[in-house]
Amino acid sequence: MNLENYDDQEGMKAWLSEQEVQQLLDQFDDTEKRIAVSLAVRCGLRSAEVLDIAPEHVVDTDAGTMLRVWKSAKTGEYRETPVPPNLATTIRTVGDVREGPIDAPLVDATTRTLRRWMDRATSDLLEDTGDDGWQFVGMHDLRRTWATSLRSADVDAMVVCDWGGWDDLQTFLDHYRGTHTPEAQLREREKVDWL
């Protein structure tokens, strides 16, 4: 986990490693909660956007399976972001088996409820792992983790901005891009024989 102090407030920004992302997702046995957290950490959605996603928003396009975010929580703009195959399948399956209409949101909660779910999970992880960093991890850190993991995988920064709904590269660089993921650091370190 990478941590960095906020410039103008208490607390810290957090970026999770892939192993930590999986540890977090494993905290959620409930499908609705797991989908909510997955939409943030695997698709880069903001909390309010998570609450608007319905099964019909998963679409197959020429760019692959995408998630349509009809209205950005920050800018009000439309965007599409990639959705991992297993998450797309889960969302479509929920849409097929539940009684609600296909355009009804998947997550029946509030942003406050999402924060409670995260607080409970990160408190459990803090207790289980002894890693004090978990106390700083919130929903928005999942979006931050998503963006940085894409860049660490060499996804073009402008594509990350497009998928994440950032209007300009500087906002992304200033607020979301963190230090390189542990996986990226290890990959680069292996290039040096003496390290």
XYZ file of N, CA and C in Angstrom, residues 186-193:
24
model
N 8.349 -3.706 -8.751
C 9.042 -4.991 -8.817
C 9.468 -5.297 -10.252
N 8.583 -5.039 -11.218
C 8.899 -5.262 -12.630
C 10.132 -4.446 -13.039
N 10.170 -3.183 -12.631
C 11.302 -2.320 -12.980
C 12.566 -2.727 -12.230
N 12.392 -3.137 -10.991
C 13.540 -3.540 -10.185
C 14.230 -4.767 -10.779
N 13.438 -5.657 -11.369
C 14.007 -6.868 -11.963
C 14.894 -6.565 -13.167
N 14.832 -5.358 -13.687
C 15.679 -4.947 -14.810
C 17.113 -4.647 -14.369
N 17.316 -4.519 -13.057
C 18.628 -4.164 -12.518
C 19.190 -5.381 -11.787
N 20.298 -5.914 -12.284
C 20.871 -7.140 -11.735
C 21.242 -7.041 -10.266
